[in-house]
Amino acid sequence: MAAQAQAKPKKSGFKVPHMLFLLFGMMVLMTALTYVLPAGEFVDGVYTRVEQNPVNPGQMLMYIYTGLVNSATVIAVLLASGGAIGVTMGTGALDRVIDGCVYKLRDKGISVLVPIMFLLMALLGAFGGGDSLIAVVPIGVMFAQKLRLDPISGASISLLGTLTGFACRPGGSYTAQSIMGITLYSGYNLRLVFLLVTAVVGALYVTWYAKRIEKDPSKSAMGDLSWQADLNSSLEMEEKHITGRDLLITALFIAQFPVAITLNLSLGLGNAVMPAVLIPVAILCGLINGLKTDQIGKLFEKGVANMGFIAFIIGFAGAISLIMQEGKILDTIAYYACMPLESLSKGFAAIGISAVVWVLDIFVPSASAKVAAMMPLIKPIATHLGLEGQVAVQAFLIGDGFGNIISPFLGWTMGGLAVAKVPYNKWLKWCLPYLALMLALHWALLYYLATIGWTGM
């Protein structure tokens, strides 16, 4: 009896190490490679072997501090942006505007409600994306139930919508551009167009699937009709009143980014313009919402804290780049990585870079760690292949963003699927055609940008 009562230990499956240990392991690996790989440098675009210069373990650890110092500019903007966005999101105004719009459209049917919902979620993901957006997944689930659609429809409306917007976020290029030595936020307008086009295509795709399920529930990618048992238990939607303050805060939140970017590009104010615009706007939004100064301060503090570890990881990853640079293996890795791309045209070479980043993104979904670790590699590859830095940044952004949609290691994705009650294997099968469509669209655009030598200006 005692043996029967004793619970059997669960088999522990593979678990991805914490990002700190992933990067520390990469640091150790790169240090070891400075003893193994041939040292080399690009001189006038030509790879040349140089004398070996291995990095010892003591130097490796010292580079952590140097990496943090060298990343100070990016970290400063990141912390200021995190605090400012934390205040605005903490007011709840954006949530109320979305909830209110959704409630007013509840009787419009699939052809109207689904695409509008997807577009709203895509914009939310583009300008306020992050793991916290798991909180909006129940909205998509609720509407799917009201419209008698399957859980995948609910997840696609909300989770896929926010992930798609996040993948095309026009402001997500600043870290990569900083590392590449490109004007901060240059190319923003064209990236905004990419976002809107992608969101429309995504909305049409999800609407097509929803209409298909409406006509024939047996077509559901869930594989059976067991999900219909939950339809009668769905909660009634509650009316959300949108106030003038909510609309004003939402307008200020959206407008601050193009304003800051315009000031940067037109007046050449540099990185300093982002905190100069975002922090006052955040305080103003808090005051408009009726928050006290202490409440605004705490929300700002929380937003900064949420970015704290990400900021550290950026600096930590910078140490990896230093090891590769000082050990003279950075250009060696770049040279051998780009060899298969040398025979390709600029357009296909850019797609090749993006494809490599996309594969890595599935397993290492942290954009902050990936951009800091990979852009120093991508930079000499792009230079060697004659690609514009702006094109290289775009190649990175495409690969980095769309891998998140199916990454089994991203909390945002897996947490959202858990909320929507969608098994990962069903989601993966359903998402692959969508992902293929999105990559085909963006790689076609990338090919064109590489061909014309797009500089983003």
mmCIF file of C-alpha atoms in Angstrom, residues 197-444:
data_model
loop_
_atom_site.group_PDB
_atom_site.id
_atom_site.type_symbol
_atom_site.label_atom_id
_atom_site.label_comp_id
_atom_site.label_asym_id
_atom_site.label_seq_id
_atom_site.Cartn_x
_atom_site.Cartn_y
_atom_site.Cartn_z
ATOM 1 C CA VAL A 197 1.119 45.305 -44.846
ATOM 2 C CA THR A 198 2.038 42.297 -42.700
ATOM 3 C CA ALA A 199 -0.821 42.953 -40.285
ATOM 4 C CA VAL A 200 -3.340 43.130 -43.145
ATOM 5 C CA VAL A 201 -2.047 39.894 -44.692
ATOM 6 C CA GLY A 202 -2.148 38.198 -41.296
ATOM 7 C CA ALA A 203 -5.671 39.440 -40.637
ATOM 8 C CA LEU A 204 -6.875 38.064 -43.985
ATOM 9 C CA TYR A 205 -5.249 34.690 -43.310
ATOM 10 C CA VAL A 206 -6.772 34.326 -39.835
ATOM 11 C CA THR A 207 -10.171 35.484 -41.102
ATOM 12 C CA TRP A 208 -10.033 32.893 -43.899
ATOM 13 C CA TYR A 209 -9.393 30.169 -41.331
ATOM 14 C CA ALA A 210 -12.169 31.426 -39.035
ATOM 15 C CA LYS A 211 -14.672 31.486 -41.907
ATOM 16 C CA ARG A 212 -13.636 27.951 -42.777
ATOM 17 C CA ILE A 213 -14.339 26.752 -39.222
ATOM 18 C CA GLU A 214 -17.646 28.625 -39.181
ATOM 19 C CA LYS A 215 -18.801 26.699 -42.252
ATOM 20 C CA ASP A 216 -17.406 23.340 -41.165
ATOM 21 C CA PRO A 217 -16.130 22.878 -37.566
ATOM 22 C CA SER A 218 -14.635 19.515 -38.542
ATOM 23 C CA LYS A 219 -11.971 21.458 -40.482
ATOM 24 C CA SER A 220 -10.490 22.616 -37.184
ATOM 25 C CA ALA A 221 -6.746 22.134 -36.840
ATOM 26 C CA MET A 222 -7.432 20.882 -33.300
ATOM 27 C CA GLY A 223 -8.047 17.480 -34.884
ATOM 28 C CA ASP A 224 -11.425 16.753 -33.263
ATOM 29 C CA LEU A 225 -14.535 18.527 -32.000
ATOM 30 C CA SER A 226 -13.927 18.143 -28.255
ATOM 31 C CA TRP A 227 -13.360 21.901 -28.029
ATOM 32 C CA GLN A 228 -17.054 22.498 -28.704
ATOM 33 C CA ALA A 229 -17.849 21.316 -25.163
ATOM 34 C CA ASP A 230 -16.472 24.609 -23.830
ATOM 35 C CA LEU A 231 -18.576 26.862 -26.042
ATOM 36 C CA ASN A 232 -21.617 26.950 -23.775
ATOM 37 C CA SER A 233 -19.530 27.860 -20.742
ATOM 38 C CA SER A 234 -18.094 31.053 -22.232
ATOM 39 C CA LEU A 235 -18.549 34.189 -20.180
ATOM 40 C CA GLU A 236 -20.589 37.138 -21.317
ATOM 41 C CA MET A 237 -18.602 40.116 -22.502
ATOM 42 C CA GLU A 238 -18.729 43.172 -20.294
ATOM 43 C CA GLU A 239 -19.130 46.622 -21.732
ATOM 44 C CA LYS A 240 -16.040 48.763 -21.406
ATOM 45 C CA HIS A 241 -16.472 52.530 -21.511
ATOM 46 C CA ILE A 242 -13.737 54.449 -23.305
ATOM 47 C CA THR A 243 -13.152 57.861 -21.802
ATOM 48 C CA GLY A 244 -11.629 60.907 -23.414
ATOM 49 C CA ARG A 245 -8.634 60.448 -21.135
ATOM 50 C CA ASP A 246 -8.125 56.912 -22.440
ATOM 51 C CA LEU A 247 -8.164 58.146 -26.037
ATOM 52 C CA LEU A 248 -5.760 60.993 -25.244
ATOM 53 C CA ILE A 249 -3.304 58.703 -23.451
ATOM 54 C CA THR A 250 -3.446 56.192 -26.322
ATOM 55 C CA ALA A 251 -2.860 58.956 -28.875
ATOM 56 C CA LEU A 252 0.111 60.316 -26.897
ATOM 57 C CA PHE A 253 1.583 56.846 -26.497
ATOM 58 C CA ILE A 254 1.432 56.131 -30.232
ATOM 59 C CA ALA A 255 2.563 59.619 -31.291
ATOM 60 C CA GLN A 256 5.646 59.802 -29.078
ATOM 61 C CA PHE A 257 7.633 57.292 -31.126
ATOM 62 C CA PRO A 258 7.392 59.008 -34.544
ATOM 63 C CA VAL A 259 8.007 62.372 -32.812
ATOM 64 C CA ALA A 260 11.197 61.112 -31.151
ATOM 65 C CA ILE A 261 12.381 59.466 -34.351
ATOM 66 C CA THR A 262 11.677 62.591 -36.417
ATOM 67 C CA LEU A 263 13.664 64.731 -33.956
ATOM 68 C CA ASN A 264 16.513 62.258 -34.119
ATOM 69 C CA LEU A 265 16.663 61.994 -37.889
ATOM 70 C CA SER A 266 15.915 65.610 -38.790
ATOM 71 C CA LEU A 267 17.930 67.344 -36.062
ATOM 72 C CA GLY A 268 20.550 64.685 -35.453
ATOM 73 C CA LEU A 269 19.929 64.617 -31.691
ATOM 74 C CA GLY A 270 21.029 60.987 -31.367
ATOM 75 C CA ASN A 271 20.119 58.545 -28.613
ATOM 76 C CA ALA A 272 19.473 61.308 -26.092
ATOM 77 C CA VAL A 273 16.165 62.191 -27.757
ATOM 78 C CA MET A 274 14.406 58.969 -26.689
ATOM 79 C CA PRO A 275 14.506 59.536 -22.904
ATOM 80 C CA ALA A 276 13.926 63.257 -23.538
ATOM 81 C CA VAL A 277 10.594 62.491 -25.217
ATOM 82 C CA LEU A 278 9.395 59.247 -23.609
ATOM 83 C CA ILE A 279 9.842 60.167 -19.943
ATOM 84 C CA PRO A 280 7.892 63.487 -20.033
ATOM 85 C CA VAL A 281 5.146 61.854 -22.119
ATOM 86 C CA ALA A 282 4.909 58.985 -19.618
ATOM 87 C CA ILE A 283 4.581 61.403 -16.702
ATOM 88 C CA LEU A 284 1.958 63.382 -18.619
ATOM 89 C CA CYS A 285 -0.009 60.201 -19.380
ATOM 90 C CA GLY A 286 0.070 59.258 -15.707
ATOM 91 C CA LEU A 287 -1.178 62.683 -14.636
ATOM 92 C CA ILE A 288 -3.926 62.648 -17.283
ATOM 93 C CA ASN A 289 -5.054 59.288 -15.905
ATOM 94 C CA GLY A 290 -5.315 60.813 -12.427
ATOM 95 C CA LEU A 291 -2.363 58.965 -10.914
ATOM 96 C CA LYS A 292 -0.449 60.472 -8.018
ATOM 97 C CA THR A 293 3.244 61.160 -8.362
ATOM 98 C CA ASP A 294 4.109 58.208 -6.109
ATOM 99 C CA GLN A 295 2.038 55.886 -8.295
ATOM 100 C CA ILE A 296 3.723 57.170 -11.445
ATOM 101 C CA GLY A 297 7.109 56.731 -9.821
ATOM 102 C CA LYS A 298 6.368 53.147 -8.800
ATOM 103 C CA LEU A 299 5.132 52.248 -12.280
ATOM 104 C CA PHE A 300 8.264 53.790 -13.777
ATOM 105 C CA GLU A 301 10.402 51.903 -11.286
ATOM 106 C CA LYS A 302 8.700 48.640 -12.184
ATOM 107 C CA GLY A 303 9.177 49.285 -15.900
ATOM 108 C CA VAL A 304 12.883 49.955 -15.401
ATOM 109 C CA ALA A 305 13.207 46.837 -13.232
ATOM 110 C CA ASN A 306 11.630 44.719 -15.965
ATOM 111 C CA MET A 307 14.368 45.907 -18.329
ATOM 112 C CA GLY A 308 17.180 45.553 -15.788
ATOM 113 C CA PHE A 309 18.179 41.984 -16.554
ATOM 114 C CA ILE A 310 17.746 42.530 -20.296
ATOM 115 C CA ALA A 311 20.120 45.510 -20.038
ATOM 116 C CA PHE A 312 22.640 43.354 -18.200
ATOM 117 C CA ILE A 313 22.347 40.602 -20.797
ATOM 118 C CA ILE A 314 23.090 43.099 -23.579
ATOM 119 C CA GLY A 315 26.295 44.109 -21.807
ATOM 120 C CA PHE A 316 27.111 40.482 -21.028
ATOM 121 C CA ALA A 317 26.677 39.533 -24.656
ATOM 122 C CA GLY A 318 28.932 42.452 -25.536
ATOM 123 C CA ALA A 319 31.674 40.676 -23.595
ATOM 124 C CA ILE A 320 31.331 37.715 -25.962
ATOM 125 C CA SER A 321 31.942 40.020 -28.898
ATOM 126 C CA LEU A 322 35.022 41.427 -27.168
ATOM 127 C CA ILE A 323 36.421 37.926 -26.679
ATOM 128 C CA MET A 324 35.958 37.166 -30.369
ATOM 129 C CA GLN A 325 37.463 40.493 -31.378
ATOM 130 C CA GLU A 326 40.473 40.335 -29.070
ATOM 131 C CA GLY A 327 41.033 36.670 -29.861
ATOM 132 C CA LYS A 328 40.970 37.518 -33.588
ATOM 133 C CA ILE A 329 38.300 34.895 -34.347
ATOM 134 C CA LEU A 330 35.326 37.204 -35.034
ATOM 135 C CA ASP A 331 36.312 37.801 -38.647
ATOM 136 C CA THR A 332 37.306 34.137 -39.016
ATOM 137 C CA ILE A 333 33.812 33.008 -37.977
ATOM 138 C CA ALA A 334 32.255 35.651 -40.215
ATOM 139 C CA TYR A 335 34.437 34.592 -43.147
ATOM 140 C CA TYR A 336 33.555 30.896 -42.941
ATOM 141 C CA ALA A 337 29.901 31.703 -42.240
ATOM 142 C CA CYS A 338 29.621 33.807 -45.354
ATOM 143 C CA MET A 339 31.509 31.416 -47.657
ATOM 144 C CA PRO A 340 28.308 29.561 -48.677
ATOM 145 C CA LEU A 341 26.721 32.954 -49.443
ATOM 146 C CA GLU A 342 29.556 34.326 -51.585
ATOM 147 C CA SER A 343 28.274 32.760 -54.779
ATOM 148 C CA LEU A 344 24.810 34.224 -54.205
ATOM 149 C CA SER A 345 23.498 37.586 -55.289
ATOM 150 C CA LYS A 346 23.125 40.293 -52.664
ATOM 151 C CA GLY A 347 19.404 39.570 -52.420
ATOM 152 C CA PHE A 348 19.800 35.863 -51.732
ATOM 153 C CA ALA A 349 22.749 36.504 -49.421
ATOM 154 C CA ALA A 350 20.529 38.778 -47.300
ATOM 155 C CA ILE A 351 17.874 36.057 -47.215
ATOM 156 C CA GLY A 352 20.550 33.556 -46.148
ATOM 157 C CA ILE A 353 21.541 35.745 -43.191
ATOM 158 C CA SER A 354 17.889 36.085 -42.209
ATOM 159 C CA ALA A 355 17.325 32.333 -42.437
ATOM 160 C CA VAL A 356 20.234 31.616 -40.092
ATOM 161 C CA VAL A 357 18.891 34.119 -37.552
ATOM 162 C CA TRP A 358 15.399 32.618 -37.868
ATOM 163 C CA VAL A 359 16.655 29.131 -37.036
ATOM 164 C CA LEU A 360 18.599 30.434 -34.026
ATOM 165 C CA ASP A 361 15.603 32.457 -32.879
ATOM 166 C CA ILE A 362 13.520 29.323 -32.422
ATOM 167 C CA PHE A 363 15.981 28.055 -29.824
ATOM 168 C CA VAL A 364 17.237 31.369 -28.385
ATOM 169 C CA PRO A 365 14.161 33.609 -28.469
ATOM 170 C CA SER A 366 15.660 36.440 -26.419
ATOM 171 C CA ALA A 367 16.027 39.267 -28.952
ATOM 172 C CA SER A 368 18.238 41.318 -26.649
ATOM 173 C CA ALA A 369 20.775 38.523 -26.213
ATOM 174 C CA LYS A 370 20.672 37.501 -29.857
ATOM 175 C CA VAL A 371 21.162 40.985 -31.280
ATOM 176 C CA ALA A 372 24.124 41.684 -29.012
ATOM 177 C CA ALA A 373 25.744 38.345 -29.779
ATOM 178 C CA MET A 374 24.965 38.091 -33.512
ATOM 179 C CA MET A 375 25.152 41.612 -34.932
ATOM 180 C CA PRO A 376 28.928 41.814 -34.432
ATOM 181 C CA LEU A 377 29.092 38.648 -36.555
ATOM 182 C CA ILE A 378 26.599 39.862 -39.134
ATOM 183 C CA LYS A 379 28.402 43.197 -39.573
ATOM 184 C CA PRO A 380 31.610 41.819 -41.148
ATOM 185 C CA ILE A 381 29.592 39.270 -43.133
ATOM 186 C CA ALA A 382 27.473 42.062 -44.611
ATOM 187 C CA THR A 383 30.553 44.167 -45.317
ATOM 188 C CA HIS A 384 32.313 41.265 -46.997
ATOM 189 C CA LEU A 385 29.273 40.525 -49.165
ATOM 190 C CA GLY A 386 28.781 44.198 -50.053
ATOM 191 C CA LEU A 387 25.433 44.475 -48.263
ATOM 192 C CA GLU A 388 24.288 47.788 -46.823
ATOM 193 C CA GLY A 389 24.197 47.867 -43.018
ATOM 194 C CA GLN A 390 20.507 48.773 -43.098
ATOM 195 C CA VAL A 391 19.758 45.655 -45.154
ATOM 196 C CA ALA A 392 21.713 43.532 -42.680
ATOM 197 C CA VAL A 393 19.650 44.990 -39.829
ATOM 198 C CA GLN A 394 16.441 44.173 -41.674
ATOM 199 C CA ALA A 395 17.642 40.628 -42.346
ATOM 200 C CA PHE A 396 18.246 40.213 -38.622
ATOM 201 C CA LEU A 397 14.858 41.673 -37.658
ATOM 202 C CA ILE A 398 12.945 39.350 -39.997
ATOM 203 C CA GLY A 399 14.727 36.240 -38.762
ATOM 204 C CA ASP A 400 14.542 37.332 -35.144
ATOM 205 C CA GLY A 401 10.844 38.214 -35.105
ATOM 206 C CA PHE A 402 9.130 35.363 -36.914
ATOM 207 C CA GLY A 403 10.902 32.570 -35.079
ATOM 208 C CA ASN A 404 9.037 33.622 -31.922
ATOM 209 C CA ILE A 405 5.731 32.433 -33.350
ATOM 210 C CA ILE A 406 6.711 28.755 -33.070
ATOM 211 C CA SER A 407 9.487 28.867 -30.468
ATOM 212 C CA PRO A 408 8.857 26.219 -27.765
ATOM 213 C CA PHE A 409 11.292 28.076 -25.501
ATOM 214 C CA LEU A 410 9.520 31.457 -25.455
ATOM 215 C CA GLY A 411 7.338 32.052 -22.405
ATOM 216 C CA TRP A 412 5.107 34.439 -24.327
ATOM 217 C CA THR A 413 4.261 31.788 -26.923
ATOM 218 C CA MET A 414 3.950 28.789 -24.634
ATOM 219 C CA GLY A 415 2.105 30.727 -21.931
ATOM 220 C CA GLY A 416 -0.359 32.078 -24.493
ATOM 221 C CA LEU A 417 -1.010 28.604 -25.880
ATOM 222 C CA ALA A 418 -1.641 27.322 -22.355
ATOM 223 C CA VAL A 419 -4.208 30.072 -21.764
ATOM 224 C CA ALA A 420 -5.913 29.303 -25.090
ATOM 225 C CA LYS A 421 -5.773 25.529 -24.417
ATOM 226 C CA VAL A 422 -4.018 24.823 -27.692
ATOM 227 C CA PRO A 423 -1.500 21.932 -27.736
ATOM 228 C CA TYR A 424 1.875 22.985 -29.092
ATOM 229 C CA ASN A 425 1.925 20.272 -31.774
ATOM 230 C CA LYS A 426 -1.446 21.472 -33.124
ATOM 231 C CA TRP A 427 -0.234 25.083 -33.084
ATOM 232 C CA LEU A 428 2.979 24.163 -34.886
ATOM 233 C CA LYS A 429 1.118 22.302 -37.625
ATOM 234 C CA TRP A 430 -1.347 25.172 -38.080
ATOM 235 C CA CYS A 431 1.312 27.907 -37.970
ATOM 236 C CA LEU A 432 3.788 26.506 -40.476
ATOM 237 C CA PRO A 433 1.796 27.595 -43.592
ATOM 238 C CA TYR A 434 1.248 31.022 -41.999
ATOM 239 C CA LEU A 435 4.939 31.288 -41.201
ATOM 240 C CA ALA A 436 5.902 30.227 -44.728
ATOM 241 C CA LEU A 437 3.629 32.940 -46.125
ATOM 242 C CA MET A 438 5.118 35.611 -43.864
ATOM 243 C CA LEU A 439 8.718 34.631 -44.564
ATOM 244 C CA ALA A 440 8.050 34.529 -48.311
ATOM 245 C CA LEU A 441 6.554 38.024 -48.144
ATOM 246 C CA HIS A 442 9.365 39.522 -46.070
ATOM 247 C CA TRP A 443 12.170 37.721 -47.852
ATOM 248 C CA ALA A 444 10.817 39.033 -51.158
#
